[in-house]
Protein backbone atom coordinates (compact mmCIF):
# COMPACT_ATOMS: atom_id res chain seq x y z
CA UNK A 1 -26.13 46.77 -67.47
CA UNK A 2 -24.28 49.95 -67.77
CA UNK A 3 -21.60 47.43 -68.94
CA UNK A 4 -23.68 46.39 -71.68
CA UNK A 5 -23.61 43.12 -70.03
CA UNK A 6 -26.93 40.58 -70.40
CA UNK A 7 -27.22 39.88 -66.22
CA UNK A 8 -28.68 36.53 -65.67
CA UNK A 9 -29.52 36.75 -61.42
CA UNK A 10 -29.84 33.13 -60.34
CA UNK A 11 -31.46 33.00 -56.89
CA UNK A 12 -33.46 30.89 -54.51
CA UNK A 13 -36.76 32.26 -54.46
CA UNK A 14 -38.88 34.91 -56.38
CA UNK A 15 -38.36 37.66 -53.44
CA UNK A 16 -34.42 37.71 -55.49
CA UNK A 17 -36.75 40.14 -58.02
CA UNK A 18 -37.31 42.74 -55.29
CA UNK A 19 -33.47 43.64 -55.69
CA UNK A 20 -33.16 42.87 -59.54
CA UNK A 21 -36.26 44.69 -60.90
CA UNK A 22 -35.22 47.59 -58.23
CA UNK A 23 -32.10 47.94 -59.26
CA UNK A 24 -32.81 47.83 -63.08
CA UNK A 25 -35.48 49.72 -63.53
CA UNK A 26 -33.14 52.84 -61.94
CA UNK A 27 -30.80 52.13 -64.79
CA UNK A 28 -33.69 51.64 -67.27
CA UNK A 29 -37.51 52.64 -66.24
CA UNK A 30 -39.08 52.12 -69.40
CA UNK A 31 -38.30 48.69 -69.43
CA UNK A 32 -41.09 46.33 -69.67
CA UNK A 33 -41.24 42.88 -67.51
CA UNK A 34 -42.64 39.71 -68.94
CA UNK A 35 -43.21 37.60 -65.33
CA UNK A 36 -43.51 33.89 -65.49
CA UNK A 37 -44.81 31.96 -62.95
CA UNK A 38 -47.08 29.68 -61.42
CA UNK A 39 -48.30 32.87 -59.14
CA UNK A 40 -49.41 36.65 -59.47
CA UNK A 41 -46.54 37.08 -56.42
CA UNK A 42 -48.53 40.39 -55.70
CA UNK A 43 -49.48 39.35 -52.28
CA UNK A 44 -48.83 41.57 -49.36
CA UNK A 45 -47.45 40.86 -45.54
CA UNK A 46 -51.51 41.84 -44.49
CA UNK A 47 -52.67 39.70 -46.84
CA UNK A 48 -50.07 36.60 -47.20
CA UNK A 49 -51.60 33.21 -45.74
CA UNK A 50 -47.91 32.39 -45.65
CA UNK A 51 -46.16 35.17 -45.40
CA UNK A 52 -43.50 33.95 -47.39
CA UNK A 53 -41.44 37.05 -49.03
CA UNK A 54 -41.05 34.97 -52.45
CA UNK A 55 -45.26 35.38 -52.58
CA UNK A 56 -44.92 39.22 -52.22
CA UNK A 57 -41.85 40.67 -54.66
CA UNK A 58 -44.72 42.88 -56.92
CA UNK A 59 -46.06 43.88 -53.60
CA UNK A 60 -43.10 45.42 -52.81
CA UNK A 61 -41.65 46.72 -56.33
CA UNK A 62 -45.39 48.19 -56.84
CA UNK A 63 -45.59 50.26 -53.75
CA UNK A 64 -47.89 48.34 -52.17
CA UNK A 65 -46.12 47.74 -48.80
CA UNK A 66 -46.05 51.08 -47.04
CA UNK A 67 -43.29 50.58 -44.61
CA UNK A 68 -41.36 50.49 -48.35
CA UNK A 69 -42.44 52.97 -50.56
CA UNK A 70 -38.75 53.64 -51.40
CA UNK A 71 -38.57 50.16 -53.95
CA UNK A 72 -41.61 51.19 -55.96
CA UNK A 73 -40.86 51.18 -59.46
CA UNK A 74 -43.48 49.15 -61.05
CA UNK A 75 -46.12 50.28 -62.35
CA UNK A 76 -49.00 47.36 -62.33
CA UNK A 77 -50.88 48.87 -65.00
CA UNK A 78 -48.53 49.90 -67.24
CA UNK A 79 -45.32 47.58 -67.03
CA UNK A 80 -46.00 44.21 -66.39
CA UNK A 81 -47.53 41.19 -68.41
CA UNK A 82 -47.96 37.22 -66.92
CA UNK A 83 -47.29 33.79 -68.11
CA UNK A 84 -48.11 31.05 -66.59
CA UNK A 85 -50.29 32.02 -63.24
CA UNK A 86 -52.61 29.36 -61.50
CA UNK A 87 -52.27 29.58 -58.41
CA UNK A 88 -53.43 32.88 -56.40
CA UNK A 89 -55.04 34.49 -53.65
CA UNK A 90 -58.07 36.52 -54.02
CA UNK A 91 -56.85 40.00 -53.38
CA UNK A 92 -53.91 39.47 -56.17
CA UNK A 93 -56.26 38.32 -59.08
CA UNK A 94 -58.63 41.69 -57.78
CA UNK A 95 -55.67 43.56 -58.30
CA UNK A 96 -54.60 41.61 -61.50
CA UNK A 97 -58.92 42.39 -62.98
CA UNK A 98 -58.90 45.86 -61.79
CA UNK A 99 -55.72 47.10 -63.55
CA UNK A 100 -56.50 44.84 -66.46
CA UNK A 101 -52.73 43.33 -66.14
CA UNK A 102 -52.35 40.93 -69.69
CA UNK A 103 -52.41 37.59 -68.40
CA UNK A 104 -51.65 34.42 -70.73
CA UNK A 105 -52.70 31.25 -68.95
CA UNK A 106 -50.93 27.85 -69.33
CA UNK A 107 -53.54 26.80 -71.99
CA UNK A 108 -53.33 30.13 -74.16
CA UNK A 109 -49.36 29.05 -74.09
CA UNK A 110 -49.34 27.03 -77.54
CA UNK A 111 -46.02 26.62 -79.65
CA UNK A 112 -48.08 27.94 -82.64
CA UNK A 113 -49.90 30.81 -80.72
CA UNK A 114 -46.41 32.50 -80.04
CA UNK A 115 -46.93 35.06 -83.63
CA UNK A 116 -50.34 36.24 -81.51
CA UNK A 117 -48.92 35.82 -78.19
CA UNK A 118 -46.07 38.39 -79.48
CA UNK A 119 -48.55 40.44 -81.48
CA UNK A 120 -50.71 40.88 -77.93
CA UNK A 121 -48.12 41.91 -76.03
CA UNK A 122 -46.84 44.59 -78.64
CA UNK A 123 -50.53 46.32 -78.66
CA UNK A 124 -50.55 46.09 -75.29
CA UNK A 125 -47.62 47.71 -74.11
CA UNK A 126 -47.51 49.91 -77.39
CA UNK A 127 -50.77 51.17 -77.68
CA UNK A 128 -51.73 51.53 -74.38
CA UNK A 129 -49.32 51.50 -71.39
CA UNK A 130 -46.89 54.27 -72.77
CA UNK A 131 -44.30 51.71 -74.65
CA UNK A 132 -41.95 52.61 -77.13
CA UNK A 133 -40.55 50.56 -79.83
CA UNK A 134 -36.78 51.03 -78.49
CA UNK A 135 -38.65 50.20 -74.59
CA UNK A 136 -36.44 46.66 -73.56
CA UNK A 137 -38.27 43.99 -71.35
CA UNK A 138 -36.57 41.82 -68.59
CA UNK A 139 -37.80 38.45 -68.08
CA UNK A 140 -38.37 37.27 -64.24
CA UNK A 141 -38.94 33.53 -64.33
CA UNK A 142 -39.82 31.07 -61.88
CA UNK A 143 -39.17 27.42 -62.54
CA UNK A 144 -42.21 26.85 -60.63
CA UNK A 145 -44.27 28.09 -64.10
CA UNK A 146 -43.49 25.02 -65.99
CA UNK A 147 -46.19 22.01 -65.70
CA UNK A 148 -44.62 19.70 -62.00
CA UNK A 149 -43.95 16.71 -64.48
CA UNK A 150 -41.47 19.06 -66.64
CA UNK A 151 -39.68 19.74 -63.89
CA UNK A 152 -40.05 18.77 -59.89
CA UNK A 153 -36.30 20.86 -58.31
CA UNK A 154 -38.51 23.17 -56.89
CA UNK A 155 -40.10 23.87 -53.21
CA UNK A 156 -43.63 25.04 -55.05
CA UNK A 157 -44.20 22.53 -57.76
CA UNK A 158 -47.56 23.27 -59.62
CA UNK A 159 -49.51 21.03 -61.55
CA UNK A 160 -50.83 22.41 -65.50
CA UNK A 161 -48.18 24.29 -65.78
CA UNK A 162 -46.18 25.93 -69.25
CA UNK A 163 -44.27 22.86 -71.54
CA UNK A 164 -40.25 22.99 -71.91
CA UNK A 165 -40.78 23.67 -75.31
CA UNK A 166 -43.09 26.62 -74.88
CA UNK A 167 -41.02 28.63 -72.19
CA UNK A 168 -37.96 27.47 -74.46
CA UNK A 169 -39.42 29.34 -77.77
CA UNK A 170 -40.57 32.22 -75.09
CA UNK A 171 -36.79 32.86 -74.44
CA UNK A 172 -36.13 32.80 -77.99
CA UNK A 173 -38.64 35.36 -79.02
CA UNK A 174 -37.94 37.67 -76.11
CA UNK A 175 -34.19 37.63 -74.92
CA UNK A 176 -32.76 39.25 -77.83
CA UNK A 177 -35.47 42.06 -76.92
CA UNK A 178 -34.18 41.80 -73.19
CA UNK A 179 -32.01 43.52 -70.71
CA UNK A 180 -31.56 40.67 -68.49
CA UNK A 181 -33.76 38.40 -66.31
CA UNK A 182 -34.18 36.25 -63.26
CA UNK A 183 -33.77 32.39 -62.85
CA UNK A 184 -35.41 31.57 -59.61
CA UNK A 185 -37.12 28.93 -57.39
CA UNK A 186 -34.60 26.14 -58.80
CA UNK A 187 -33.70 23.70 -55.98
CA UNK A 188 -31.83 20.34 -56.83
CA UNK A 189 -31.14 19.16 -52.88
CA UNK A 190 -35.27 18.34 -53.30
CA UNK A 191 -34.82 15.66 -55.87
CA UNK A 192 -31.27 14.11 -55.32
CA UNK A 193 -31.36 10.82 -57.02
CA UNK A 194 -34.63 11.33 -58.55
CA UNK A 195 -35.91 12.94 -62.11
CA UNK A 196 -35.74 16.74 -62.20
């Protein structure tokens, strides 16, 4: 980044953000992130039914998880917007209600809503969480947020999911506005020989 390089962090699973998002947001703490996924990924090692890491990144970059208070630099209320999320545990989408987090669900996610979808998210982070016109966004996305027949190479395929062509005109309306992003949850060994 300090480069003026456009880092693209390819990883296994959504816990990669914990180190991305950290280490960004020291460089540039206004930025704003646009999350897509198939989950809120807000969940915490108390209240995990899995206790998978990948389930918990916000947890941790939101200050959430005591024992690491040192990685909070996200701000819920005021830095973060979601595409994509069905699938959730109670606690997250209390969290998501109570700091009134933007949320655009897979059927808000029309080709032609993406003028209103941008319009949104500029009064949102404009008018009311503190954002700047200059303020950059970095895009963390999870494979898993596209519909399971779009694409099955993942380990947490979700069913009425976001279209190719949707997340495809999402990168073109935001990554000229972006810093960087993450590519995550993408596993090919899980369909050798099939469709992915």
């Amino acid at each position: 980044l300090k480069e003026g390089y456009f880092p693209i962090v390819l990883g296994g699973d959504h816990s990669q953000a914990i180190g991305s998002i950290a280490g960004m947001k020291r460089f540039m703490p206004d930025t704003k992130i646009i999350w897509v996924d198939a989950h809120i990924d807000a969940n915490t090692p108390e209240s995990s039914p899995s206790r998978n890491a990948h389930g918990m990144p916000l947890a941790f970059l939101s200050g959430m998880v005591p024992m690491f208070k040192n990685w909070s630099c996200v701000d819920i209320q005021r830095d973060l917007c979601y595409f994509g999320i069905r699938s959730f545990e109670e606690d997250e989408a209390q969290m998501i209600s109570d700091n009134n987090v933007l949320v655009f669900e897979p059927n808000e996610c029309d080709l032609d809503k993406m003028p209103m979808i941008k319009d949104t998210i500029n009064k949102y982070f404009h008018q009311y969480r503190g954002h700047s016109d200059k303020s950059p966004y970095w895009i963390s996305f999870d494979i898993d947020s596209l519909d399971a027949s779009a694409f099955k190479s993942t380990g947490t395929a979700e069913g009425g999911g976001l279209s190719m062509d949707f997340v495809k005109k999402l990168f073109e309306t935001y990554a000229n506005k972006s810093i960087g992003m993450d590519l995550s949850e993408v596993n090919f060994e899980l369909t050798t020989g099939q469709a992915r």
